[in-house]
Structure formats: structure tokens, C-alpha cells
mmCIF file of C-alpha atoms and ligand atoms in Angstrom:
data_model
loop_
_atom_site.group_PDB
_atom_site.id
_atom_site.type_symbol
_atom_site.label_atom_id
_atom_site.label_comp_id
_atom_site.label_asym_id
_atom_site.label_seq_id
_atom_site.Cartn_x
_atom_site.Cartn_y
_atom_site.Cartn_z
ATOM 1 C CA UNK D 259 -10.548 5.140 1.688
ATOM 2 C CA UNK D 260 -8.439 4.615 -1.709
ATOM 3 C CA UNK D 261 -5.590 7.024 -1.676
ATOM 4 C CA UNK D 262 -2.910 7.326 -4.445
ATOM 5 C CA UNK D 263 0.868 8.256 -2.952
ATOM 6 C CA UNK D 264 2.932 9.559 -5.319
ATOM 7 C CA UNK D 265 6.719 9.396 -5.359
ATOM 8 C CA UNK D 266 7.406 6.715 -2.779
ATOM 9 C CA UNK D 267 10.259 5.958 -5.089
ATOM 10 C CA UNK D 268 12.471 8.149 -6.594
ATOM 11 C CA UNK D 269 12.999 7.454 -10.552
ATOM 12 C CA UNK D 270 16.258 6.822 -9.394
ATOM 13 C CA UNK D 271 15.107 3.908 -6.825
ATOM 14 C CA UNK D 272 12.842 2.751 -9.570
ATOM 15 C CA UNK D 273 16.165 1.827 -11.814
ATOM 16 C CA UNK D 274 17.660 0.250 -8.777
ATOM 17 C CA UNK D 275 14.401 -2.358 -8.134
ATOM 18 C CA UNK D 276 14.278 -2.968 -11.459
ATOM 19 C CA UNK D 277 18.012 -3.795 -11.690
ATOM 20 C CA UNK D 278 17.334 -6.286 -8.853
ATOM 21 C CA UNK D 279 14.537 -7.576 -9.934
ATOM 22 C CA UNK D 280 16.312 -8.843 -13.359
ATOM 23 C CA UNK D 281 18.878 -10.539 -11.882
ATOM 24 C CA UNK D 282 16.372 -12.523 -9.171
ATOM 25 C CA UNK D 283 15.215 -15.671 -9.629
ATOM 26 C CA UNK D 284 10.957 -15.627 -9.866
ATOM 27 C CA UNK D 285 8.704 -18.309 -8.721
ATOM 28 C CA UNK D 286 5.332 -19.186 -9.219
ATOM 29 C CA UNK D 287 3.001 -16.629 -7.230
ATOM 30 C CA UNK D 288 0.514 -19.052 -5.498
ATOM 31 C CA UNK D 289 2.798 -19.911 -2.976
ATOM 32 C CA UNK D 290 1.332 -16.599 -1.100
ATOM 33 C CA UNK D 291 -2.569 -17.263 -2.407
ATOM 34 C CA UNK D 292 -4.764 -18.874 0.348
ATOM 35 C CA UNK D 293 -7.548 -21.539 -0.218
ATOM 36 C CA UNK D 294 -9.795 -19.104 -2.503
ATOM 37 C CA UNK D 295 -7.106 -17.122 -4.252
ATOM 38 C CA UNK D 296 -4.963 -19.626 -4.949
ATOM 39 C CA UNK D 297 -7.464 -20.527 -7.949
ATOM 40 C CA UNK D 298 -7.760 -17.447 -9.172
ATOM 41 C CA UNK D 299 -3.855 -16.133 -9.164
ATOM 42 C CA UNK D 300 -1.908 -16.506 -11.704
ATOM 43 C CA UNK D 301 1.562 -14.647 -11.572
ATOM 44 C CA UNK D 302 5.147 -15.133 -10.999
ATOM 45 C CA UNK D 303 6.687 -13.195 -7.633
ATOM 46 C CA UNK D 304 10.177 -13.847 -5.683
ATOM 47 C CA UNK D 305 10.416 -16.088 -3.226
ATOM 48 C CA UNK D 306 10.495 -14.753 0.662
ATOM 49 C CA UNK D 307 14.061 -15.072 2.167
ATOM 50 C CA UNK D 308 15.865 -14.104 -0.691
ATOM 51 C CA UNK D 309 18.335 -11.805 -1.070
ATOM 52 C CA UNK D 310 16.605 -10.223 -3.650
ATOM 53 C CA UNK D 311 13.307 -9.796 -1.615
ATOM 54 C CA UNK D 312 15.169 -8.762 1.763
ATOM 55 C CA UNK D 313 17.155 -5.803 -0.252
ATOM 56 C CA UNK D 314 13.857 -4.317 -1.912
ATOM 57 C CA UNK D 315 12.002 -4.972 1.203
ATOM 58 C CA UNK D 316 14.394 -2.799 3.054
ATOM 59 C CA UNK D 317 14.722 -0.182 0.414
ATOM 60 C CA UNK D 318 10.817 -0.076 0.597
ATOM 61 C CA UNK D 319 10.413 0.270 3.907
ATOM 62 C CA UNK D 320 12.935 2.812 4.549
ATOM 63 C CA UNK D 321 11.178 5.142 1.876
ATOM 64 C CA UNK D 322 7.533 3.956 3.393
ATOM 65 C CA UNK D 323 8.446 5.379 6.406
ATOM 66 C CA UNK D 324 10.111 9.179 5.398
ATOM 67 C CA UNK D 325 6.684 9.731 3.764
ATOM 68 C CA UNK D 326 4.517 12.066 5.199
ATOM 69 C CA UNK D 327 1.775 11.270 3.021
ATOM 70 C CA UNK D 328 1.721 7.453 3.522
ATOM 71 C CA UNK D 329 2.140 7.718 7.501
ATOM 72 C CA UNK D 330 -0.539 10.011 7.720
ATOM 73 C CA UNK D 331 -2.986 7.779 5.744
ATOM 74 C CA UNK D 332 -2.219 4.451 7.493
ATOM 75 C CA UNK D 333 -1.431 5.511 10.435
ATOM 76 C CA UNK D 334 0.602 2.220 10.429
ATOM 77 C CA UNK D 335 1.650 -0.026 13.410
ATOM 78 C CA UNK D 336 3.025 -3.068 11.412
ATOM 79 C CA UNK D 337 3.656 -2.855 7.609
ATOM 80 C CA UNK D 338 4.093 -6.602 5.987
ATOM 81 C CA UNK D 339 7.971 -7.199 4.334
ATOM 82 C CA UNK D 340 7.132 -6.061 1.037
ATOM 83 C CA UNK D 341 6.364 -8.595 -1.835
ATOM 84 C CA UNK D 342 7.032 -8.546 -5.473
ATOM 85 C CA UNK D 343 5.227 -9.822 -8.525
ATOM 86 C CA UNK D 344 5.245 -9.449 -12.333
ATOM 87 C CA UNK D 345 2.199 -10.117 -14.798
ATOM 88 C CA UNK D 346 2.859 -10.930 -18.541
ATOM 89 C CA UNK D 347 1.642 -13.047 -21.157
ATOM 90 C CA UNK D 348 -1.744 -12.832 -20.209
ATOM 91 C CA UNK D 349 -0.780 -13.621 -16.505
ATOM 92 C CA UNK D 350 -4.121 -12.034 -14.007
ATOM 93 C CA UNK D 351 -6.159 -12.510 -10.740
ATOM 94 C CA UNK D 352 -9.150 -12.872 -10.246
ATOM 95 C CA UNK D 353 -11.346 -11.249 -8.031
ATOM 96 C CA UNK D 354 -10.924 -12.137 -4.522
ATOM 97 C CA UNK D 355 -10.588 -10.463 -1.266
ATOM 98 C CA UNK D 356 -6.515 -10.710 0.652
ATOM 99 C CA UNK D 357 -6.515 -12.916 3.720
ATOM 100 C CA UNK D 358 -7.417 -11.042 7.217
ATOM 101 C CA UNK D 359 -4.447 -12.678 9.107
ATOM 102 C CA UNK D 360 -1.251 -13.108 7.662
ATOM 103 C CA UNK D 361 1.826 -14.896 9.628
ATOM 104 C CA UNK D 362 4.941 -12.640 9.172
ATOM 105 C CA UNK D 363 7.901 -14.496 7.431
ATOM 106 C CA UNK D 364 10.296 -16.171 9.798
ATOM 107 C CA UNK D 365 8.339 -15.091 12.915
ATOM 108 C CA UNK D 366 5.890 -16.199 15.047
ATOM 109 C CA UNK D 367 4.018 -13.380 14.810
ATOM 110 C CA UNK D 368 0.696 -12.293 12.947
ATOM 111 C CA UNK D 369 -0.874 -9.226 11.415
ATOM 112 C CA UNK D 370 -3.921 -8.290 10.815
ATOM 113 C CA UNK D 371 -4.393 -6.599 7.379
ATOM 114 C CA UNK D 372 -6.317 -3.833 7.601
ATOM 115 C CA UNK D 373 -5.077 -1.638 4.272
ATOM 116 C CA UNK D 374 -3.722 -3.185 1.172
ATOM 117 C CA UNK D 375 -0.789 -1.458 -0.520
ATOM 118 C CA UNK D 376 -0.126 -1.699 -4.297
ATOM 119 C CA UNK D 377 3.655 -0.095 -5.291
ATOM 120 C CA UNK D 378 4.231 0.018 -8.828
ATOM 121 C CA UNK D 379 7.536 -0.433 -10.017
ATOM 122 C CA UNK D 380 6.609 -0.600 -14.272
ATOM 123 C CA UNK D 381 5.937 2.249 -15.834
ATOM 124 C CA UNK D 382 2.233 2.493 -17.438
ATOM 125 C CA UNK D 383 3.483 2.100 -21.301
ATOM 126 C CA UNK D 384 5.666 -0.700 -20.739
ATOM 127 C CA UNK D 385 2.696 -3.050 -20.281
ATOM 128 C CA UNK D 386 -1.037 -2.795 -21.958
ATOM 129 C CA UNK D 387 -3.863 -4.215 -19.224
ATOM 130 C CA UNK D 388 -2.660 -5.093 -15.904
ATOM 131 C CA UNK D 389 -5.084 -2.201 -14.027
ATOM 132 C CA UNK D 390 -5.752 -3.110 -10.311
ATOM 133 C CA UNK D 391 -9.547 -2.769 -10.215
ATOM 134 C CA UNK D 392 -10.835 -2.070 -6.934
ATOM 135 C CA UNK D 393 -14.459 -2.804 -5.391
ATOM 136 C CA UNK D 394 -16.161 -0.433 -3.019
ATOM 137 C CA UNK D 395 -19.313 1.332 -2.657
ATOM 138 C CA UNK D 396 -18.314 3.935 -4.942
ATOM 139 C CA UNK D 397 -18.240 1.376 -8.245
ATOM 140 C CA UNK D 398 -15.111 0.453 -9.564
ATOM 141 C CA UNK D 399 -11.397 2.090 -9.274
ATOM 142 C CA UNK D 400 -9.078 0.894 -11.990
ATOM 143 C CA UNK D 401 -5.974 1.733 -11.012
ATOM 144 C CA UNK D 402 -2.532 1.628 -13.183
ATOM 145 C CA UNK D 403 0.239 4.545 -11.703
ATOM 146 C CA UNK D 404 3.736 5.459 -13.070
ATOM 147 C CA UNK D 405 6.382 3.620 -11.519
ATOM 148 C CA UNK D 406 7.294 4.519 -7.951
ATOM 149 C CA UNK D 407 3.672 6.086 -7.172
ATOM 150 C CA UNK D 408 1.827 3.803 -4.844
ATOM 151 C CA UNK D 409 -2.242 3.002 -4.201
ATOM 152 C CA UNK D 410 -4.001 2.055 -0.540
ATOM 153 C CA UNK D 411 -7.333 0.737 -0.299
ATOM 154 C CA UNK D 412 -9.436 -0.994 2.130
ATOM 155 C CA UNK D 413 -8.687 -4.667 2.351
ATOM 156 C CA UNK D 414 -11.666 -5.543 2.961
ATOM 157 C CA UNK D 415 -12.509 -4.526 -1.023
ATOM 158 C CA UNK D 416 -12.911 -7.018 -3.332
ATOM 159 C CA UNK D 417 -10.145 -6.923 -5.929
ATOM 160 C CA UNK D 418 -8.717 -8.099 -9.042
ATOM 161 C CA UNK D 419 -5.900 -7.616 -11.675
ATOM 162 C CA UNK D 420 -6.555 -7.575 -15.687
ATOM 163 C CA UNK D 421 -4.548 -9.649 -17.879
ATOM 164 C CA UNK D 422 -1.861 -8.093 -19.097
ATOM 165 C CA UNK D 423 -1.517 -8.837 -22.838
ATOM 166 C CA UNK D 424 1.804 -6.886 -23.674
ATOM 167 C CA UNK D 425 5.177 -6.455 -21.658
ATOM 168 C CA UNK D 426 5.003 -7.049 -17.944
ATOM 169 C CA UNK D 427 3.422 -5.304 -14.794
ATOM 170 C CA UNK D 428 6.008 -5.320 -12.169
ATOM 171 C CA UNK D 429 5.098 -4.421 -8.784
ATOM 172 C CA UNK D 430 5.185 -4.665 -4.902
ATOM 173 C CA UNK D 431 2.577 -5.320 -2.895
ATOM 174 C CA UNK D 432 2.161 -5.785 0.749
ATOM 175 C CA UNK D 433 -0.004 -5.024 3.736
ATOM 176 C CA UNK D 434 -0.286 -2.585 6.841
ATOM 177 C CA UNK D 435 -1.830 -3.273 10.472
ATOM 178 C CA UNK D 436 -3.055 0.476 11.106
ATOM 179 C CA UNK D 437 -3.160 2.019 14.718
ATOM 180 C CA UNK D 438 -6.767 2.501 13.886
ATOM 181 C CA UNK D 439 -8.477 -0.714 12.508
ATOM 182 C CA UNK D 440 -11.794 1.174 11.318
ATOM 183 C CA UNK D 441 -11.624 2.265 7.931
ATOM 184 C CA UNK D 442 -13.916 5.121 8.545
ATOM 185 C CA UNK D 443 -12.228 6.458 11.487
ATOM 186 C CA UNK D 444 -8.888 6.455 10.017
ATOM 187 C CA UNK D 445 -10.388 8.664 6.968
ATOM 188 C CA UNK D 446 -11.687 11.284 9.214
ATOM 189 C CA UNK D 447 -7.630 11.161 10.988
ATOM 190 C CA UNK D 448 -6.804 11.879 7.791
ATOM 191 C CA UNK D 449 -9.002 14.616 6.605
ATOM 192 C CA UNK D 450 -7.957 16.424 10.126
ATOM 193 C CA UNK D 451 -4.457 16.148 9.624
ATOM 194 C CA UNK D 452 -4.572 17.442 6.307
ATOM 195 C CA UNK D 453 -6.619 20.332 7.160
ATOM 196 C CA UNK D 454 -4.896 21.232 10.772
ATOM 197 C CA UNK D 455 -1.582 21.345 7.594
ATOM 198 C CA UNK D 456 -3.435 23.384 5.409
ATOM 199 C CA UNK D 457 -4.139 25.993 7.975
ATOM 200 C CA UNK D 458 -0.684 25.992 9.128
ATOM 201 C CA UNK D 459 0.463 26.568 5.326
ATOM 202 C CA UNK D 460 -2.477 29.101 4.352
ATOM 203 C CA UNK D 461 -2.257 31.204 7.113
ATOM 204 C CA UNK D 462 1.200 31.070 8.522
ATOM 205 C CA UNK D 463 1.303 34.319 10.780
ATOM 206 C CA UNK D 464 -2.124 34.886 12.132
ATOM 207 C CA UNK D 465 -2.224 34.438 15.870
ATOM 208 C CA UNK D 466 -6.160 33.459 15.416
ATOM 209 C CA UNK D 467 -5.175 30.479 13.386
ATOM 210 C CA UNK D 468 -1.946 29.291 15.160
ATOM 211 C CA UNK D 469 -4.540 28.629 18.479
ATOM 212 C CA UNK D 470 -7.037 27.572 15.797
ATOM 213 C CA UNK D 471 -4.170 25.182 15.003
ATOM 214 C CA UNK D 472 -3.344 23.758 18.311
ATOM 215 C CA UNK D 473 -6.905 23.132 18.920
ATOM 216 C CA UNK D 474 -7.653 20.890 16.148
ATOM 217 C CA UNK D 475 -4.561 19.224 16.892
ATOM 218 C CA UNK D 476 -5.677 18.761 20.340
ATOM 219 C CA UNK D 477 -8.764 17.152 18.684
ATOM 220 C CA UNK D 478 -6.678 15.021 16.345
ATOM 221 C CA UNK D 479 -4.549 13.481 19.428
ATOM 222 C CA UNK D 480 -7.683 12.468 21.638
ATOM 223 C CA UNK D 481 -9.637 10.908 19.096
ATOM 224 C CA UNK D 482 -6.401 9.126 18.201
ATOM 225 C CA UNK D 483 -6.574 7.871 21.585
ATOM 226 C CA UNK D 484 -9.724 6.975 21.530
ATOM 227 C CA UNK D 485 -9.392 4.563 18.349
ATOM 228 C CA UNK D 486 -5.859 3.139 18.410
ATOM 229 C CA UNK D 487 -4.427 0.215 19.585
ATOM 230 C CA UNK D 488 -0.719 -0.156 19.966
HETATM 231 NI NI1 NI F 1696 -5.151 -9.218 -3.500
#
């Protein structure tokens, strides 16, 4: 499932990440690549542990989890500290696919990446190429969202980034171990929950489709149990 979330960020947040981001100090982004990435990265991102990344990664987090939208999608149970990278003068990567297993900074503990999250923090006109172009059995998705709008998609799909030739693509990227590891299953969680909302929205009096209501949410909660793992 590839699902665009608008308005993680307020415009307002937007011109406070950016205002970090000028004053931090960038490195060069293959200190995150593993053994097959790492030769086809090519990017500059802040280094973990810095004050820079811990304040966005906060600020991210915090508005990850008042969305409805996103926690309803990912059905999350650990999101990676947030990352941050910016493309320019011709800067790309390659196609490649993320790492399964990724050790969480400062800790001895792992997750297992099953959804890869793109935030965009550069506003489409402020950089020409730079689209995330996804891989799945649809064809290709390329993806390039105003600033503060967010993309999730499978991380099992292979992936790249075009070179951006003007300007510079400034983003955060990171990655969430859902309650519900199968792709599939956690689309049809999704398509529930937005319908059981719908109903509740559409027909907001009618005793038939309050009990209508509970029911599919009934249905919702045991086959949540069924498929997560906490
Ligand atoms: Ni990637």
C-alpha cells in the first residue's frame, strides 16, 4: 500500500525545520547506506546524536503521532528517530531496496522495517528532479509532495531518487515496525477503518447504522488480534 499523508507539518513547522536545518552541520549520507546502497547513495544528511537531529526528531514524532491518518495506516509499534537528507547538484540514489533490520541509535535494540516513510520538508518548486520513484506491481509511483505532506510505501519496494539538477530536496525519512507485519493485511485494517468512519460521518443518527457501526468495529478489533504482534 502507497499512501500520501498530507499535513503532517504545519507550514508553520515547515519554517521551523527548515530554520534548523540551516544552521546544522550536514555530513556525507552513506554513513546510514548498507553494503548495496552505500554504492548507489549519494547525498548529504545530519549526523545521528545531534542536536539538530534530536530536536526535528522530536518535533516529528510528536506530530506523527496526533495524526489520525498516519496511525491508522501503519498501525505503528516502533517508528525509527527520524532522519534528514538534502539532494542538490545532481546529488541521487539509486535503486535499491532499505535494509530489513535496522539497530536503533544508542540502543541495543532492533526494528524491523516493515513501511518506509518519506516527509518532505522542500517545497516542489524549490528543486527541479528529486521525485521518489517507487516499484510495485502497479508500475512506477513518482512521488514529489509539498512540504510537510508525507508518502508510505512498502519497504519491501524497490526504490530510487532522481537527480536533482536545481536547488535542493530536503527531506526526512525514516522507518516504522507496524503491529501488523503483512502488507496486505494492514491494507484491508485500513480500508475497514476508513469505512466503519465513513458510516459514522454519512449517517450520523440512524440507529441501523450505529449497530452497523459497532459490528464492523467488532470485526476490525478481532482481526487486529489475529495479525498483530506487540
Ligand atoms: Ni531507501
Amino acid at each position: 500500500m502507497l499512501i500520501r499523508i498530507p499535513d503532517i507539518l504545519t507550514p508553520a513547522q515547515v519554517i521551523q525545520a527548515r530554520q534548523i536545518l540551516d544552521k546544522a552541520e550536514w555530513i556525507d549520507g552513506r554513513v546510514t547506506a548498507g553494503h548495496q546502497s552505500v554504492q548507489a547513495k549519494d547525498n548529504r544528511q545530519i549526523a545521528e546524536g545531534s542536536p539538530a537531529w534530536r530536536e526535528l526528531g522530536e518535533l516529528i514524532l510528536k506530530a506523527l503521532g496526533q495524526n489520525p491518518l498516519f496511525l491508522s495506516a501503519a498501525l505503528p509499534l516502533h517508528v525509527f528517530p527520524p532522519l534528514l537528507n538534502s539532494y542538490s547538484g545532481g546529488q541521487s540514489f539509486g535503486t535499491h531496496v532499505d535494509n530489513a533490520i535496522r539497530q536503533l541509535p544508542g540502543s541495543p535494540h532492533r526494528i524491523r522495517t516493515d513501511i518506509s516513510a518519506t516527509l518532505f520538508l522542500a517545497e516542489p518548486d524549490e528543486y527541479d528532479g528529486g521525485e521518489l520513484s517507487i516499484e510495485d506491481t502497479y508500475g512506477l509511483h513518482r512521488i514529489k509532495l509539498p512540504a510537510g505532506h508525507m508518502v508510505l510505501y512498502p519497504a519491501t519496494s524497490l526504490h530510487h531518487v532522481t537527480p536533482v539538477t536545481r536547488g535542493a530536496r530536503i527531506c526526512s525519512f525514516f522507518w516504522i515496525q507496524s503491529m501488523v507485519r503483512d502488507d496486505g493485511q494492514r491494507s484491508i485494517l485500513f480500508d475497514l477503518d476508513l469505512a466503519i468512519q465513513r458510516l459514522g460521518r454519512d449517517l450520523p443518527e440512524q440507529p441501523a447504522a450505529k449497530q452497523t457501526a459497532v459490528e464492523l468495529t467488532g470485526v476490525y478489533h478481532n482481526l487486529l488480534r489475529q495479525w498483530s504482534e506487540v
